[in-house]
Tab-separated table of C-alpha atoms and ligand atoms in Angstrom:
chain	number	residue	atom	x	y	z
A	1	MET	CA	-33.654	-20.056	27.320
A	2	LYS	CA	-30.729	-22.462	27.291
A	3	ALA	CA	-27.198	-21.159	27.480
A	4	ASN	CA	-26.293	-22.316	23.978
A	5	GLU	CA	-29.355	-20.583	22.532
A	6	LEU	CA	-28.326	-17.353	24.222
A	7	GLU	CA	-24.871	-17.770	22.769
A	8	LYS	CA	-26.335	-18.219	19.286
A	9	ILE	CA	-28.342	-15.034	19.625
A	10	GLY	CA	-25.222	-13.211	20.777
A	11	GLU	CA	-23.397	-14.398	17.692
A	12	LEU	CA	-26.190	-13.371	15.384
A	13	GLU	CA	-26.341	-9.942	16.934
A	14	ALA	CA	-22.689	-9.486	16.183
A	15	GLY	CA	-23.668	-10.310	12.607
A	16	SER	CA	-21.196	-13.091	11.959
A	17	ALA	CA	-22.390	-16.542	12.959
A	18	ASP	CA	-21.302	-18.114	9.692
A	19	ASP	CA	-17.700	-17.012	9.546
A	20	PRO	CA	-15.388	-19.508	11.262
A	21	ILE	CA	-12.522	-17.008	11.607
A	22	GLU	CA	-14.838	-14.517	13.315
A	23	GLY	CA	-16.050	-17.221	15.655
A	24	ALA	CA	-12.484	-18.195	16.511
A	25	VAL	CA	-11.475	-14.582	17.167
A	26	ARG	CA	-14.530	-14.039	19.369
A	27	ARG	CA	-13.612	-17.120	21.403
A	28	MET	CA	-10.013	-15.959	21.678
A	29	ILE	CA	-11.117	-12.530	22.934
A	30	ALA	CA	-13.225	-14.214	25.592
A	31	GLU	CA	-10.391	-16.604	26.520
A	32	ILE	CA	-7.930	-13.791	27.223
A	33	GLY	CA	-10.421	-12.283	29.650
A	34	GLU	CA	-12.103	-9.614	27.542
A	35	ASP	CA	-15.794	-9.256	26.914
A	36	PRO	CA	-16.456	-9.895	23.193
A	37	GLY	CA	-19.771	-8.093	23.605
A	38	ARG	CA	-18.193	-4.859	24.839
A	39	GLU	CA	-19.142	-2.005	22.543
A	40	GLY	CA	-15.632	-1.090	21.381
A	41	ILE	CA	-14.755	-4.610	20.288
A	42	GLN	CA	-18.066	-6.007	19.101
A	43	LYS	CA	-17.015	-5.656	15.487
A	44	THR	CA	-13.401	-6.644	16.087
A	45	PRO	CA	-13.851	-10.315	15.091
A	46	ALA	CA	-15.292	-9.228	11.736
A	47	ARG	CA	-12.449	-6.765	11.215
A	48	VAL	CA	-9.804	-9.312	12.171
A	49	ALA	CA	-11.314	-11.906	9.839
A	50	LYS	CA	-11.306	-9.415	6.979
A	51	SER	CA	-7.730	-8.290	7.563
A	52	MET	CA	-6.521	-11.871	8.093
A	53	ARG	CA	-8.047	-12.873	4.767
A	54	PHE	CA	-6.282	-9.973	3.053
A	55	LEU	CA	-2.934	-10.616	4.758
A	56	THR	CA	-3.030	-14.259	3.674
A	57	SER	CA	-4.533	-13.669	0.226
A	58	GLY	CA	-1.311	-14.908	-1.393
A	59	TYR	CA	-2.442	-18.515	-0.960
A	60	ALA	CA	-5.223	-18.020	-3.472
A	61	GLN	CA	-3.112	-16.211	-6.049
A	62	ASP	CA	-1.675	-17.788	-9.137
A	63	ILE	CA	1.760	-16.577	-10.263
A	64	ASP	CA	0.966	-16.927	-13.967
A	65	LYS	CA	-2.158	-14.811	-13.552
A	66	VAL	CA	-0.202	-12.202	-11.610
A	67	MET	CA	2.440	-12.085	-14.345
A	68	ASN	CA	-0.274	-11.938	-16.977
A	69	GLY	CA	2.145	-12.703	-19.795
A	70	ALA	CA	4.263	-9.596	-19.145
A	71	LEU	CA	7.442	-11.196	-20.511
A	72	TYR	CA	9.246	-9.324	-23.255
A	73	SER	CA	12.076	-10.349	-25.559
A	74	VAL	CA	15.001	-7.922	-25.383
A	75	ALA	CA	18.665	-7.838	-26.320
A	76	TYR	CA	19.496	-6.400	-22.882
A	77	ASP	CA	21.729	-8.619	-20.783
A	78	GLU	CA	22.783	-6.295	-17.957
A	79	MET	CA	21.496	-6.579	-14.422
A	80	VAL	CA	17.916	-5.504	-13.738
A	81	ILE	CA	17.381	-4.486	-10.142
A	82	VAL	CA	14.264	-3.449	-8.253
A	83	LYS	CA	15.199	-2.389	-4.766
A	84	ASP	CA	13.460	-1.179	-1.624
A	85	ILE	CA	10.253	-3.092	-2.323
A	86	GLU	CA	8.190	-2.784	0.851
A	87	ILE	CA	7.212	-6.108	2.327
A	88	PHE	CA	4.643	-6.898	4.980
A	89	SER	CA	4.329	-10.520	5.976
A	90	MET	CA	3.298	-12.562	8.950
A	91	CYS	CA	5.501	-14.896	10.956
A	92	GLU	CA	4.108	-18.402	10.948
A	93	HIS	CA	5.269	-19.074	14.492
A	94	HIS	CA	3.465	-16.248	16.271
A	95	LEU	CA	1.063	-14.777	13.699
A	96	LEU	CA	2.738	-11.427	14.216
A	97	PRO	CA	3.919	-9.170	11.400
A	98	PHE	CA	7.392	-8.890	10.042
A	99	PHE	CA	8.111	-6.070	7.646
A	100	GLY	CA	10.900	-4.344	5.822
A	101	ARG	CA	12.393	-4.205	2.372
A	102	CYS	CA	13.171	-6.612	-0.389
A	103	HIS	CA	15.709	-6.192	-3.193
A	104	VAL	CA	15.392	-8.281	-6.327
A	105	ALA	CA	17.869	-8.499	-9.190
A	106	TYR	CA	18.287	-10.692	-12.207
A	107	VAL	CA	20.453	-10.900	-15.316
A	108	PRO	CA	18.178	-11.560	-18.309
A	109	ASN	CA	18.666	-14.326	-20.789
A	110	GLY	CA	16.730	-12.912	-23.726
A	111	LYS	CA	13.614	-12.029	-21.726
A	112	VAL	CA	12.614	-9.421	-19.167
A	113	ILE	CA	9.498	-9.120	-17.057
A	114	GLY	CA	7.462	-5.916	-16.687
A	115	LEU	CA	9.082	-4.096	-13.747
A	116	SER	CA	5.809	-3.592	-11.891
A	117	LYS	CA	5.297	-7.352	-11.775
A	118	ILE	CA	8.223	-7.939	-9.435
A	119	PRO	CA	6.647	-6.285	-6.368
A	120	ARG	CA	3.459	-8.167	-7.158
A	121	ILE	CA	5.308	-11.495	-7.190
A	122	VAL	CA	6.848	-10.512	-3.847
A	123	ASP	CA	3.365	-9.859	-2.416
A	124	VAL	CA	2.058	-13.256	-3.513
A	125	PHE	CA	4.566	-14.891	-1.165
A	126	ALA	CA	4.594	-12.209	1.546
A	127	ARG	CA	0.814	-12.465	1.995
A	128	ARG	CA	1.011	-15.883	3.590
A	129	LEU	CA	2.208	-17.228	6.898
A	130	GLN	CA	5.943	-17.168	6.428
A	131	VAL	CA	9.427	-17.463	7.748
A	132	GLN	CA	11.744	-14.889	6.237
A	133	GLU	CA	14.159	-17.490	4.890
A	134	ARG	CA	11.478	-19.322	2.909
A	135	LEU	CA	9.992	-16.066	1.624
A	136	THR	CA	13.413	-15.120	0.233
A	137	VAL	CA	13.896	-18.487	-1.473
A	138	GLU	CA	10.377	-18.578	-2.927
A	139	ILE	CA	10.742	-15.157	-4.548
A	140	ALA	CA	14.113	-16.077	-6.070
A	141	GLN	CA	13.006	-19.515	-7.244
A	142	THR	CA	9.828	-18.179	-8.852
A	143	ILE	CA	11.714	-15.561	-10.854
A	144	MET	CA	14.232	-18.218	-11.883
A	145	ASP	CA	11.460	-20.572	-13.030
A	146	LYS	CA	9.302	-18.011	-14.795
A	147	ILE	CA	11.830	-15.708	-16.475
A	148	LYS	CA	14.639	-18.255	-16.890
A	149	PRO	CA	17.328	-15.591	-16.498
A	150	GLN	CA	21.080	-16.154	-16.165
A	151	GLY	CA	20.656	-15.686	-12.455
A	152	VAL	CA	18.629	-14.124	-9.648
A	153	GLY	CA	19.547	-12.429	-6.388
A	154	VAL	CA	17.075	-11.655	-3.618
A	155	ILE	CA	17.788	-9.910	-0.311
A	156	VAL	CA	15.157	-9.385	2.390
A	157	GLU	CA	15.783	-7.085	5.361
A	158	ALA	CA	13.024	-7.220	7.953
A	159	ARG	CA	12.081	-6.494	11.529
A	160	HIS	CA	9.957	-9.051	13.326
A	161	LEU	CA	7.365	-7.911	15.842
A	162	CYS	CA	7.532	-11.329	17.502
A	163	MET	CA	11.141	-10.502	18.413
A	164	ILE	CA	10.668	-6.801	19.146
A	165	MET	CA	7.397	-6.864	21.098
A	166	ARG	CA	8.276	-9.878	23.193
A	167	GLY	CA	11.663	-8.415	24.081
A	168	VAL	CA	13.547	-11.341	22.592
A	169	GLU	CA	15.907	-9.075	20.689
A	170	LYS	CA	17.066	-5.497	20.740
A	171	GLN	CA	14.488	-3.064	19.441
A	172	ASN	CA	16.367	-2.165	16.292
A	173	SER	CA	17.631	-5.542	15.171
A	174	THR	CA	16.986	-6.434	11.557
A	175	ALA	CA	17.128	-9.909	10.084
A	176	VAL	CA	18.779	-10.118	6.681
A	177	THR	CA	18.348	-13.100	4.378
A	178	SER	CA	19.526	-13.635	0.833
A	179	HIS	CA	19.225	-16.210	-1.884
A	180	MET	CA	21.460	-16.235	-4.968
A	181	LEU	CA	20.949	-18.406	-8.029
A	182	GLY	CA	22.817	-18.859	-11.328
A	183	VAL	CA	25.374	-16.139	-12.069
A	184	PHE	CA	24.661	-14.482	-8.715
A	185	ARG	CA	25.822	-17.643	-7.010
A	186	GLU	CA	28.667	-18.471	-9.372
A	187	CYS	CA	30.113	-15.060	-10.151
A	188	GLU	CA	31.596	-12.951	-7.376
A	189	GLY	CA	31.545	-9.858	-9.648
A	190	THR	CA	27.791	-10.098	-10.312
A	191	ARG	CA	27.021	-10.651	-6.660
A	192	SER	CA	29.120	-7.727	-5.470
A	193	GLU	CA	27.620	-5.439	-8.131
A	194	PHE	CA	24.172	-6.346	-6.754
A	195	LEU	CA	25.254	-5.668	-3.174
A	196	ARG	CA	26.846	-2.363	-4.185
A	197	LEU	CA	23.683	-1.223	-6.017
A	198	VAL	CA	21.513	-2.179	-3.037
A	199	LYS	CA	23.649	-0.152	-0.629
A	200	GLU	CA	23.828	2.860	-2.931
A	201	ARG	CA	21.254	5.365	-1.735
A	202	THR	CA	19.250	7.075	-4.447
B	1	ZN	ZN1	7.659	-15.245	15.185
């Protein structure tokens, strides 16, 4: 049998000839000097493909569907803050995770969004290849566009495995990014109230 036929059979035995991500992962495993046929990692390409599809599922999500019309008219015009939202994202430079917490606040302008929708909006952008700065801006801009509040503040605090594992930075360093729009940008009082509420431990 020819070498390429043998290779085909090998792929079929691993149960995955049709999935391009699996094929790419299998080739990568071989390239780094491992045996993709070794018992312990035979199913690894399939697992990696599945987890990669989940971790980047934000590309296929539509913000309006995620929000599902959960906008409510209210007379409330004080700050709404959802803090310590867990985020797990993937750095677009190294395909390694970065993870931490996100704090989102806005001052309504006649409308509020269902509180549970905010972490879901965060996930839509976190589950993509990202840089932390863009993730922060995209969350803030989306809330600004969809809720049309008086202002939005977003802070992301995260640790990047591409820095930690490769020894580029100290083990405990955290990157902090923020994006302020509307009253959060214009009004020192609003911004410092947000920062105070974020720091306050509950
Ligand atoms: Zn990186």
